[in-house]
PDB file of C-alpha atoms and ligand atoms in Angstrom:
ATOM      1  CA  MET A 680      82.893 -40.429  21.471  1.00  0.00           C
ATOM      2  CA  SER A 681      80.914 -43.707  21.129  1.00  0.00           C
ATOM      3  CA  THR A 682      77.926 -45.424  19.606  1.00  0.00           C
ATOM      4  CA  LEU A 683      76.055 -46.855  21.885  1.00  0.00           C
ATOM      5  CA  ILE A 684      75.012 -50.007  21.017  1.00  0.00           C
ATOM      6  CA  LEU A 685      72.395 -53.047  22.021  1.00  0.00           C
ATOM      7  CA  LYS A 686      71.940 -56.153  20.636  1.00  0.00           C
ATOM      8  CA  GLY A 687      69.340 -58.395  21.194  1.00  0.00           C
ATOM      9  CA  VAL A 688      68.954 -57.032  24.515  1.00  0.00           C
ATOM     10  CA  SER A 689      66.202 -58.381  25.989  1.00  0.00           C
ATOM     11  CA  LYS A 690      64.366 -58.354  30.132  1.00  0.00           C
ATOM     12  CA  ARG A 691      61.947 -61.101  31.658  1.00  0.00           C
ATOM     13  CA  PHE A 692      60.082 -60.424  34.545  1.00  0.00           C
ATOM     14  CA  GLY A 693      58.798 -63.515  35.599  1.00  0.00           C
ATOM     15  CA  GLY A 694      56.512 -64.604  33.545  1.00  0.00           C
ATOM     16  CA  LEU A 695      56.348 -61.232  31.699  1.00  0.00           C
ATOM     17  CA  GLN A 696      58.368 -60.515  28.519  1.00  0.00           C
ATOM     18  CA  ALA A 697      58.872 -56.818  29.075  1.00  0.00           C
ATOM     19  CA  VAL A 698      61.111 -56.034  26.298  1.00  0.00           C
ATOM     20  CA  ALA A 699      61.517 -58.329  23.613  1.00  0.00           C
ATOM     21  CA  PRO A 700      65.092 -58.990  22.317  1.00  0.00           C
ATOM     22  CA  PHE A 701      66.279 -56.152  20.022  1.00  0.00           C
ATOM     23  CA  ASP A 702      68.765 -54.029  18.857  1.00  0.00           C
ATOM     24  CA  MET A 703      69.085 -50.367  18.844  1.00  0.00           C
ATOM     25  CA  GLU A 704      71.793 -48.052  18.503  1.00  0.00           C
ATOM     26  CA  ILE A 705      71.908 -44.743  19.949  1.00  0.00           C
ATOM     27  CA  VAL A 706      74.555 -42.476  18.755  1.00  0.00           C
ATOM     28  CA  HIS A 707      76.292 -39.202  19.408  1.00  0.00           C
ATOM     29  CA  GLY A 708      75.122 -36.098  17.826  1.00  0.00           C
ATOM     30  CA  ARG A 709      71.868 -37.322  17.173  1.00  0.00           C
ATOM     31  CA  ILE A 710      68.440 -37.329  18.921  1.00  0.00           C
ATOM     32  CA  THR A 711      67.366 -41.166  19.086  1.00  0.00           C
ATOM     33  CA  GLY A 712      63.627 -41.228  19.899  1.00  0.00           C
ATOM     34  CA  LEU A 713      61.584 -44.162  21.234  1.00  0.00           C
ATOM     35  CA  ILE A 714      57.787 -44.008  21.766  1.00  0.00           C
ATOM     36  CA  GLY A 715      55.619 -46.597  21.931  1.00  0.00           C
ATOM     37  CA  PRO A 716      52.149 -46.469  24.527  1.00  0.00           C
ATOM     38  CA  ASN A 717      51.903 -47.210  27.860  1.00  0.00           C
ATOM     39  CA  GLY A 718      53.273 -50.208  29.231  1.00  0.00           C
ATOM     40  CA  ALA A 719      55.146 -50.558  25.393  1.00  0.00           C
ATOM     41  CA  GLY A 720      58.689 -51.319  27.631  1.00  0.00           C
ATOM     42  CA  LYS A 721      59.795 -48.281  27.368  1.00  0.00           C
ATOM     43  CA  THR A 722      61.358 -47.236  30.724  1.00  0.00           C
ATOM     44  CA  THR A 723      62.375 -50.568  31.448  1.00  0.00           C
ATOM     45  CA  VAL A 724      65.261 -49.909  28.455  1.00  0.00           C
ATOM     46  CA  VAL A 725      66.644 -47.204  29.919  1.00  0.00           C
ATOM     47  CA  ASN A 726      66.671 -49.349  33.353  1.00  0.00           C
ATOM     48  CA  LEU A 727      68.449 -51.875  31.062  1.00  0.00           C
ATOM     49  CA  ILE A 728      70.811 -49.474  29.744  1.00  0.00           C
ATOM     50  CA  THR A 729      71.405 -47.747  32.696  1.00  0.00           C
ATOM     51  CA  GLY A 730      72.403 -50.899  35.160  1.00  0.00           C
ATOM     52  CA  VAL A 731      69.038 -50.721  36.843  1.00  0.00           C
ATOM     53  CA  TYR A 732      67.486 -54.322  35.981  1.00  0.00           C
ATOM     54  CA  LYS A 733      69.758 -57.119  34.435  1.00  0.00           C
ATOM     55  CA  LEU A 734      69.995 -57.870  31.141  1.00  0.00           C
ATOM     56  CA  SER A 735      67.828 -61.409  30.841  1.00  0.00           C
ATOM     57  CA  GLY A 736      69.603 -61.828  27.284  1.00  0.00           C
ATOM     58  CA  GLY A 737      71.961 -59.909  24.366  1.00  0.00           C
ATOM     59  CA  ARG A 738      74.953 -57.400  24.839  1.00  0.00           C
ATOM     60  CA  ILE A 739      75.443 -53.819  25.879  1.00  0.00           C
ATOM     61  CA  ILE A 740      78.190 -52.103  24.584  1.00  0.00           C
ATOM     62  CA  PHE A 741      79.980 -48.996  24.928  1.00  0.00           C
ATOM     63  CA  GLY A 742      83.072 -48.406  22.570  1.00  0.00           C
ATOM     64  CA  ASP A 743      85.375 -50.892  23.593  1.00  0.00           C
ATOM     65  CA  THR A 744      83.141 -51.700  26.939  1.00  0.00           C
ATOM     66  CA  ASP A 745      80.828 -53.824  27.708  1.00  0.00           C
ATOM     67  CA  LEU A 746      78.436 -52.677  29.840  1.00  0.00           C
ATOM     68  CA  SER A 747      76.235 -55.599  29.970  1.00  0.00           C
ATOM     69  CA  GLU A 748      76.905 -56.661  33.415  1.00  0.00           C
ATOM     70  CA  ALA A 749      77.957 -53.519  34.471  1.00  0.00           C
ATOM     71  CA  SER A 750      76.544 -51.727  37.632  1.00  0.00           C
ATOM     72  CA  ARG A 751      74.644 -48.100  37.772  1.00  0.00           C
ATOM     73  CA  HIS A 752      78.062 -46.783  39.128  1.00  0.00           C
ATOM     74  CA  GLU A 753      80.088 -48.374  36.752  1.00  0.00           C
ATOM     75  CA  VAL A 754      77.510 -47.452  34.008  1.00  0.00           C
ATOM     76  CA  ALA A 755      78.138 -43.442  35.478  1.00  0.00           C
ATOM     77  CA  ARG A 756      81.609 -43.933  35.285  1.00  0.00           C
ATOM     78  CA  ALA A 757      81.487 -44.792  31.433  1.00  0.00           C
ATOM     79  CA  GLY A 758      79.235 -40.882  30.465  1.00  0.00           C
ATOM     80  CA  MET A 759      76.412 -41.836  30.545  1.00  0.00           C
ATOM     81  CA  ALA A 760      73.324 -39.621  32.896  1.00  0.00           C
ATOM     82  CA  ARG A 761      69.871 -40.002  33.006  1.00  0.00           C
ATOM     83  CA  THR A 762      66.308 -38.625  34.192  1.00  0.00           C
ATOM     84  CA  PHE A 763      63.495 -40.366  35.717  1.00  0.00           C
ATOM     85  CA  GLN A 764      59.851 -40.390  34.523  1.00  0.00           C
ATOM     86  CA  THR A 765      58.868 -39.391  37.947  1.00  0.00           C
ATOM     87  CA  ILE A 766      61.101 -36.254  39.707  1.00  0.00           C
ATOM     88  CA  ARG A 767      63.291 -37.158  41.995  1.00  0.00           C
ATOM     89  CA  LEU A 768      64.377 -34.277  43.890  1.00  0.00           C
ATOM     90  CA  LEU A 769      66.181 -33.382  46.792  1.00  0.00           C
ATOM     91  CA  PRO A 770      62.878 -30.909  48.091  1.00  0.00           C
ATOM     92  CA  ASP A 771      63.810 -28.751  51.270  1.00  0.00           C
ATOM     93  CA  ALA A 772      67.572 -28.595  49.333  1.00  0.00           C
ATOM     94  CA  THR A 773      68.797 -25.676  46.632  1.00  0.00           C
ATOM     95  CA  VAL A 774      68.706 -25.920  43.199  1.00  0.00           C
ATOM     96  CA  LEU A 775      72.146 -25.104  43.052  1.00  0.00           C
ATOM     97  CA  ALA A 776      72.766 -28.002  45.696  1.00  0.00           C
ATOM     98  CA  ASN A 777      70.416 -30.135  43.626  1.00  0.00           C
ATOM     99  CA  VAL A 778      72.938 -29.381  40.532  1.00  0.00           C
ATOM    100  CA  MET A 779      76.067 -30.377  41.607  1.00  0.00           C
ATOM    101  CA  ILE A 780      75.242 -33.439  43.801  1.00  0.00           C
ATOM    102  CA  GLY A 781      76.307 -35.708  41.424  1.00  0.00           C
ATOM    103  CA  MET A 782      79.682 -33.912  40.402  1.00  0.00           C
ATOM    104  CA  TYR A 783      81.688 -35.716  43.101  1.00  0.00           C
ATOM    105  CA  ARG A 784      82.241 -38.283  40.629  1.00  0.00           C
ATOM    106  CA  LEU A 785      83.642 -35.744  38.083  1.00  0.00           C
ATOM    107  CA  GLN A 786      86.470 -34.585  41.536  1.00  0.00           C
ATOM    108  CA  LYS A 787      90.363 -35.453  40.687  1.00  0.00           C
ATOM    109  CA  THR A 788      91.771 -33.903  44.136  1.00  0.00           C
ATOM    110  CA  SER A 789      92.320 -35.787  47.107  1.00  0.00           C
ATOM    111  CA  LEU A 790      90.103 -36.434  49.645  1.00  0.00           C
ATOM    112  CA  PHE A 791      93.057 -35.495  52.049  1.00  0.00           C
ATOM    113  CA  ALA A 792      92.800 -31.786  50.170  1.00  0.00           C
ATOM    114  CA  GLN A 793      89.273 -31.510  50.321  1.00  0.00           C
ATOM    115  CA  MET A 794      89.982 -32.005  54.291  1.00  0.00           C
ATOM    116  CA  PHE A 795      92.215 -29.724  54.832  1.00  0.00           C
ATOM    117  CA  GLY A 796      90.664 -27.210  51.842  1.00  0.00           C
ATOM    118  CA  LEU A 797      94.053 -26.636  49.853  1.00  0.00           C
ATOM    119  CA  PRO A 798      94.007 -24.637  46.869  1.00  0.00           C
ATOM    120  CA  SER A 799      93.859 -27.115  43.916  1.00  0.00           C
ATOM    121  CA  SER A 800      90.758 -28.473  46.019  1.00  0.00           C
ATOM    122  CA  ARG A 801      88.971 -24.839  46.844  1.00  0.00           C
ATOM    123  CA  ALA A 802      89.786 -24.449  42.676  1.00  0.00           C
ATOM    124  CA  GLU A 803      88.079 -27.111  41.831  1.00  0.00           C
ATOM    125  CA  THR A 804      84.946 -26.207  43.577  1.00  0.00           C
ATOM    126  CA  ARG A 805      84.628 -23.318  41.996  1.00  0.00           C
ATOM    127  CA  ARG A 806      84.791 -24.675  38.989  1.00  0.00           C
ATOM    128  CA  PHE A 807      82.006 -27.173  40.103  1.00  0.00           C
ATOM    129  CA  ARG A 808      80.118 -24.051  40.089  1.00  0.00           C
ATOM    130  CA  ASP A 809      80.373 -22.496  37.131  1.00  0.00           C
ATOM    131  CA  ASP A 810      79.804 -25.552  35.270  1.00  0.00           C
ATOM    132  CA  ALA A 811      76.607 -24.981  37.552  1.00  0.00           C
ATOM    133  CA  PHE A 812      75.895 -21.940  36.725  1.00  0.00           C
ATOM    134  CA  ALA A 813      76.368 -22.345  32.974  1.00  0.00           C
ATOM    135  CA  LEU A 814      73.586 -24.917  33.354  1.00  0.00           C
ATOM    136  CA  LEU A 815      71.566 -22.474  35.170  1.00  0.00           C
ATOM    137  CA  GLU A 816      71.671 -19.541  32.523  1.00  0.00           C
ATOM    138  CA  ARG A 817      71.596 -22.264  29.824  1.00  0.00           C
ATOM    139  CA  PHE A 818      68.047 -24.120  31.632  1.00  0.00           C
ATOM    140  CA  GLY A 819      67.214 -20.129  32.239  1.00  0.00           C
ATOM    141  CA  MET A 820      67.312 -20.542  35.857  1.00  0.00           C
ATOM    142  CA  THR A 821      70.203 -18.250  37.065  1.00  0.00           C
ATOM    143  CA  ARG A 822      67.077 -16.535  39.230  1.00  0.00           C
ATOM    144  CA  TYR A 823      66.082 -19.948  41.409  1.00  0.00           C
ATOM    145  CA  ALA A 824      69.672 -21.139  42.071  1.00  0.00           C
ATOM    146  CA  ASP A 825      69.010 -19.987  45.767  1.00  0.00           C
ATOM    147  CA  TYR A 826      65.559 -21.371  45.675  1.00  0.00           C
ATOM    148  CA  PRO A 827      64.536 -24.245  47.375  1.00  0.00           C
ATOM    149  CA  ALA A 828      63.583 -26.985  44.637  1.00  0.00           C
ATOM    150  CA  GLY A 829      60.447 -28.348  46.456  1.00  0.00           C
ATOM    151  CA  ASN A 830      59.189 -24.938  45.919  1.00  0.00           C
ATOM    152  CA  LEU A 831      59.401 -24.519  41.994  1.00  0.00           C
ATOM    153  CA  SER A 832      56.862 -24.627  39.611  1.00  0.00           C
ATOM    154  CA  TYR A 833      56.569 -28.727  37.949  1.00  0.00           C
ATOM    155  CA  GLY A 834      58.545 -27.833  34.897  1.00  0.00           C
ATOM    156  CA  ASP A 835      61.595 -26.083  36.562  1.00  0.00           C
ATOM    157  CA  GLN A 836      62.142 -29.001  38.773  1.00  0.00           C
ATOM    158  CA  ARG A 837      61.649 -31.129  35.247  1.00  0.00           C
ATOM    159  CA  ARG A 838      64.649 -28.749  34.650  1.00  0.00           C
ATOM    160  CA  VAL A 839      66.752 -29.340  37.469  1.00  0.00           C
ATOM    161  CA  GLU A 840      66.956 -33.444  36.606  1.00  0.00           C
ATOM    162  CA  MET A 841      67.980 -32.766  33.325  1.00  0.00           C
ATOM    163  CA  MET A 842      70.511 -29.791  34.661  1.00  0.00           C
ATOM    164  CA  ARG A 843      71.599 -32.798  37.736  1.00  0.00           C
ATOM    165  CA  ALA A 844      72.244 -35.294  34.613  1.00  0.00           C
ATOM    166  CA  LEU A 845      74.366 -33.091  32.650  1.00  0.00           C
ATOM    167  CA  ALA A 846      76.606 -31.738  35.628  1.00  0.00           C
ATOM    168  CA  LEU A 847      77.698 -35.216  35.142  1.00  0.00           C
ATOM    169  CA  LYS A 848      79.108 -34.003  31.486  1.00  0.00           C
ATOM    170  CA  PRO A 849      77.927 -37.350  30.214  1.00  0.00           C
ATOM    171  CA  GLN A 850      78.221 -38.492  26.624  1.00  0.00           C
ATOM    172  CA  VAL A 851      74.673 -40.123  26.422  1.00  0.00           C
ATOM    173  CA  LEU A 852      71.978 -38.552  27.817  1.00  0.00           C
ATOM    174  CA  LEU A 853      68.981 -40.697  28.492  1.00  0.00           C
ATOM    175  CA  LEU A 854      65.561 -38.961  28.733  1.00  0.00           C
ATOM    176  CA  ASP A 855      62.497 -40.349  30.260  1.00  0.00           C
ATOM    177  CA  GLU A 856      59.445 -38.239  29.264  1.00  0.00           C
ATOM    178  CA  PRO A 857      61.588 -34.612  29.825  1.00  0.00           C
ATOM    179  CA  VAL A 858      58.520 -32.778  28.637  1.00  0.00           C
ATOM    180  CA  ALA A 859      55.420 -35.008  30.045  1.00  0.00           C
ATOM    181  CA  GLY A 860      53.092 -32.135  31.649  1.00  0.00           C
ATOM    182  CA  ILE A 861      55.023 -29.745  29.591  1.00  0.00           C
ATOM    183  CA  SER A 862      52.783 -26.682  27.119  1.00  0.00           C
ATOM    184  CA  ASP A 863      54.352 -27.312  24.243  1.00  0.00           C
ATOM    185  CA  VAL A 864      55.969 -23.602  23.944  1.00  0.00           C
ATOM    186  CA  GLU A 865      58.464 -24.972  27.378  1.00  0.00           C
ATOM    187  CA  ALA A 866      58.567 -28.268  25.144  1.00  0.00           C
ATOM    188  CA  ALA A 867      60.191 -25.947  22.127  1.00  0.00           C
ATOM    189  CA  LYS A 868      62.803 -24.199  24.262  1.00  0.00           C
ATOM    190  CA  LEU A 869      64.064 -27.777  26.257  1.00  0.00           C
ATOM    191  CA  GLY A 870      64.256 -29.506  22.304  1.00  0.00           C
ATOM    192  CA  GLU A 871      66.523 -26.574  21.090  1.00  0.00           C
ATOM    193  CA  ILE A 872      68.250 -27.388  23.780  1.00  0.00           C
ATOM    194  CA  PHE A 873      68.164 -30.949  23.309  1.00  0.00           C
ATOM    195  CA  ARG A 874      69.761 -30.569  19.896  1.00  0.00           C
ATOM    196  CA  ALA A 875      72.726 -28.074  21.201  1.00  0.00           C
ATOM    197  CA  LEU A 876      73.707 -30.784  22.577  1.00  0.00           C
ATOM    198  CA  ALA A 877      73.002 -32.509  20.277  1.00  0.00           C
ATOM    199  CA  THR A 878      75.614 -30.722  17.607  1.00  0.00           C
ATOM    200  CA  GLU A 879      78.229 -28.826  20.146  1.00  0.00           C
ATOM    201  CA  GLY A 880      81.480 -29.765  20.540  1.00  0.00           C
ATOM    202  CA  GLU A 881      81.579 -33.026  19.687  1.00  0.00           C
ATOM    203  CA  GLY A 882      78.375 -34.268  20.438  1.00  0.00           C
ATOM    204  CA  MET A 883      76.192 -35.974  22.870  1.00  0.00           C
ATOM    205  CA  ALA A 884      74.217 -38.810  22.185  1.00  0.00           C
ATOM    206  CA  VAL A 885      70.462 -37.604  23.118  1.00  0.00           C
ATOM    207  CA  PHE A 886      67.952 -39.966  23.873  1.00  0.00           C
ATOM    208  CA  LEU A 887      64.764 -40.021  24.604  1.00  0.00           C
ATOM    209  CA  ILE A 888      61.388 -41.599  25.414  1.00  0.00           C
ATOM    210  CA  GLU A 889      57.985 -39.895  24.797  1.00  0.00           C
ATOM    211  CA  HIS A 890      54.574 -39.829  24.111  1.00  0.00           C
ATOM    212  CA  ASN A 891      54.156 -36.471  22.528  1.00  0.00           C
ATOM    213  CA  MET A 892      54.294 -37.583  19.240  1.00  0.00           C
ATOM    214  CA  ARG A 893      54.750 -34.262  17.208  1.00  0.00           C
ATOM    215  CA  PHE A 894      57.382 -33.236  20.021  1.00  0.00           C
ATOM    216  CA  VAL A 895      59.607 -36.593  18.202  1.00  0.00           C
ATOM    217  CA  THR A 896      58.903 -35.987  14.928  1.00  0.00           C
ATOM    218  CA  ASN A 897      59.810 -32.505  14.782  1.00  0.00           C
ATOM    219  CA  LEU A 898      62.818 -33.040  16.969  1.00  0.00           C
ATOM    220  CA  CYS A 899      64.483 -36.722  16.599  1.00  0.00           C
ATOM    221  CA  ASP A 900      66.826 -38.390  14.053  1.00  0.00           C
ATOM    222  CA  TYR A 901      65.951 -41.489  14.606  1.00  0.00           C
ATOM    223  CA  VAL A 902      62.641 -43.092  15.810  1.00  0.00           C
ATOM    224  CA  TYR A 903      62.261 -46.441  17.400  1.00  0.00           C
ATOM    225  CA  VAL A 904      58.756 -48.134  18.163  1.00  0.00           C
ATOM    226  CA  LEU A 905      57.916 -50.464  21.027  1.00  0.00           C
ATOM    227  CA  ASP A 906      54.418 -51.885  21.285  1.00  0.00           C
ATOM    228  CA  SER A 907      54.260 -54.863  24.241  1.00  0.00           C
ATOM    229  CA  GLY A 908      57.576 -55.266  24.642  1.00  0.00           C
ATOM    230  CA  GLN A 909      58.255 -56.113  20.657  1.00  0.00           C
ATOM    231  CA  LEU A 910      60.283 -53.375  18.587  1.00  0.00           C
ATOM    232  CA  ILE A 911      57.067 -52.786  15.991  1.00  0.00           C
ATOM    233  CA  ALA A 912      58.954 -50.246  13.522  1.00  0.00           C
ATOM    234  CA  GLN A 913      62.033 -47.789  13.122  1.00  0.00           C
ATOM    235  CA  GLY A 914      63.498 -45.280  10.634  1.00  0.00           C
ATOM    236  CA  SER A 915      62.936 -41.175  10.526  1.00  0.00           C
ATOM    237  CA  ALA A 916      60.409 -40.313  12.280  1.00  0.00           C
ATOM    238  CA  ALA A 917      58.097 -39.855   8.996  1.00  0.00           C
ATOM    239  CA  GLN A 918      59.020 -42.831   8.008  1.00  0.00           C
ATOM    240  CA  VAL A 919      57.923 -43.747  11.337  1.00  0.00           C
ATOM    241  CA  VAL A 920      54.361 -41.828  12.356  1.00  0.00           C
ATOM    242  CA  GLN A 921      53.425 -43.650   8.359  1.00  0.00           C
ATOM    243  CA  ASP A 922      53.990 -47.352   9.900  1.00  0.00           C
ATOM    244  CA  PRO A 923      50.465 -48.959   9.921  1.00  0.00           C
ATOM    245  CA  ALA A 924      51.945 -51.098  12.889  1.00  0.00           C
ATOM    246  CA  VAL A 925      52.581 -47.779  14.277  1.00  0.00           C
ATOM    247  CA  ILE A 926      49.552 -46.324  13.720  1.00  0.00           C
ATOM    248  CA  LYS A 927      47.706 -49.227  14.542  1.00  0.00           C
ATOM    249  CA  ALA A 928      49.414 -49.545  18.676  1.00  0.00           C
ATOM    250  CA  TYR A 929      48.604 -46.311  18.626  1.00  0.00           C
ATOM    251  CA  LEU A 930      44.995 -46.105  17.772  1.00  0.00           C
ATOM    252  CA  GLY A 931      44.831 -48.914  20.142  1.00  0.00           C
ATOM    253  CA  GLU A 932      46.082 -46.311  23.118  1.00  0.00           C
ATOM    254  CA  PHE A 933      43.258 -43.954  21.806  1.00  0.00           C
ATOM    255  CA  GLU A 934      40.406 -46.870  22.159  1.00  0.00           C
ATOM    256  CA  ASP A 935      41.569 -47.883  25.930  1.00  0.00           C
ATOM    257  CA  ALA A 936      41.371 -43.611  26.652  1.00  0.00           C
TER     258      ALA A 936
HETATM  259  N1  ATP B  74      60.585 -53.606  37.989  1.00  0.00           N
HETATM  260  C1  ATP B  74      59.869 -54.572  37.751  1.00  0.00           C
HETATM  261  N2  ATP B  74      58.614 -55.483  38.447  1.00  0.00           N
HETATM  262  C2  ATP B  74      57.986 -56.704  37.410  1.00  0.00           C
HETATM  263  N3  ATP B  74      57.358 -56.198  36.483  1.00  0.00           N
HETATM  264  C3  ATP B  74      58.205 -54.932  35.671  1.00  0.00           C
HETATM  265  C4  ATP B  74      59.464 -54.088  36.208  1.00  0.00           C
HETATM  266  N4  ATP B  74      58.709 -52.488  35.762  1.00  0.00           N
HETATM  267  C5  ATP B  74      58.859 -52.776  34.655  1.00  0.00           C
HETATM  268  N5  ATP B  74      57.482 -54.012  35.056  1.00  0.00           N
HETATM  269  C6  ATP B  74      56.304 -54.599  33.765  1.00  0.00           C
HETATM  270  O1  ATP B  74      56.588 -53.798  32.286  1.00  0.00           O
HETATM  271  C7  ATP B  74      56.164 -53.829  31.332  1.00  0.00           C
HETATM  272  C8  ATP B  74      56.952 -52.509  30.787  1.00  0.00           C
HETATM  273  O2  ATP B  74      56.778 -51.574  31.416  1.00  0.00           O
HETATM  274  P1  ATP B  74      57.663 -50.111  31.150  1.00  0.00           P
HETATM  275  O3  ATP B  74      57.446 -49.679  32.791  1.00  0.00           O
HETATM  276  O4  ATP B  74      59.011 -49.805  30.591  1.00  0.00           O
HETATM  277  O5  ATP B  74      56.529 -49.612  30.621  1.00  0.00           O
HETATM  278  P2  ATP B  74      57.244 -47.888  29.089  1.00  0.00           P
HETATM  279  O6  ATP B  74      56.515 -48.200  28.205  1.00  0.00           O
HETATM  280  O7  ATP B  74      57.623 -47.404  30.190  1.00  0.00           O
HETATM  281  O8  ATP B  74      55.420 -47.555  29.822  1.00  0.00           O
HETATM  282  P3  ATP B  74      54.429 -46.054  30.332  1.00  0.00           P
HETATM  283  O9  ATP B  74      54.485 -45.387  28.975  1.00  0.00           O
HETATM  284  O10 ATP B  74      53.324 -45.879  31.095  1.00  0.00           O
HETATM  285  O11 ATP B  74      55.623 -45.297  30.935  1.00  0.00           O
HETATM  286  C9  ATP B  74      55.015 -53.124  31.844  1.00  0.00           C
HETATM  287  O12 ATP B  74      53.949 -54.287  31.332  1.00  0.00           O
HETATM  288  C10 ATP B  74      55.489 -53.246  33.390  1.00  0.00           C
HETATM  289  O13 ATP B  74      53.882 -53.477  34.466  1.00  0.00           O
HETATM  290 MG1   MG B  75      57.313 -45.020  31.041  1.00  0.00          MG
END
């Protein structure tokens, strides 16, 4: 497991400096949080990491690999998986199909073996199914395996997105507002799952963007704070919530609301 390192990373959209140069480390075995008011640049950071946007400056290093110029597919192959701020599922496909959709990337058997249904390929398909069911179990969703994903509640659709990302067996899991619109009780359950992912085995690097301050302060080991594209604070949750710059940024947001 490696640490994902961002060094001097920045993004400009025409005249807008969406993210000014900043450094960040997303460390395995830890839950790292990114918070900040609307339009701060949080989603842009995930889009930079995952190769959706090209960097305007800086470098992204993951272990021995320089991902600064990597495409989305190269980033995924390197071991990163994400969820989106808005739900992106195939609504008519079953929950199980939605979870399994990215697994072809993990395939080891040849296309030939698959076409002719050779035992090696059948065993692999079975393993994928078993892995998908293990995820459904973890998220308490086995009874929905054959439901069309679009029929589920909002919170359950978010869970399907997380399972789909986890099906790729990532080293780094990037979550864009995973508990937005979810009750505190349900959010706490998800928080326990994120903690387990970070703790068990080699320890996944979990990175989450969040608006819900209480969730972040209860869960994250380390927090970065963006405001209008500037990194204004970082440290433990306890440290950043007392930081005057952070309080000011959030007060501004409440005044706007
Ligand atoms: N593709 C794009 N083209 C132009 N401007 C963009 C693009 N993507 C983001 N921006 C701008 O960059 C800034 C940061 O946006 P971003 O979506 O990263 O913010 P955010 O912190 O995720 O906000 P929110 O909390 O509302 O999700 C905003 O001013 C946004 O309008
Ligand atoms: Mg966003």
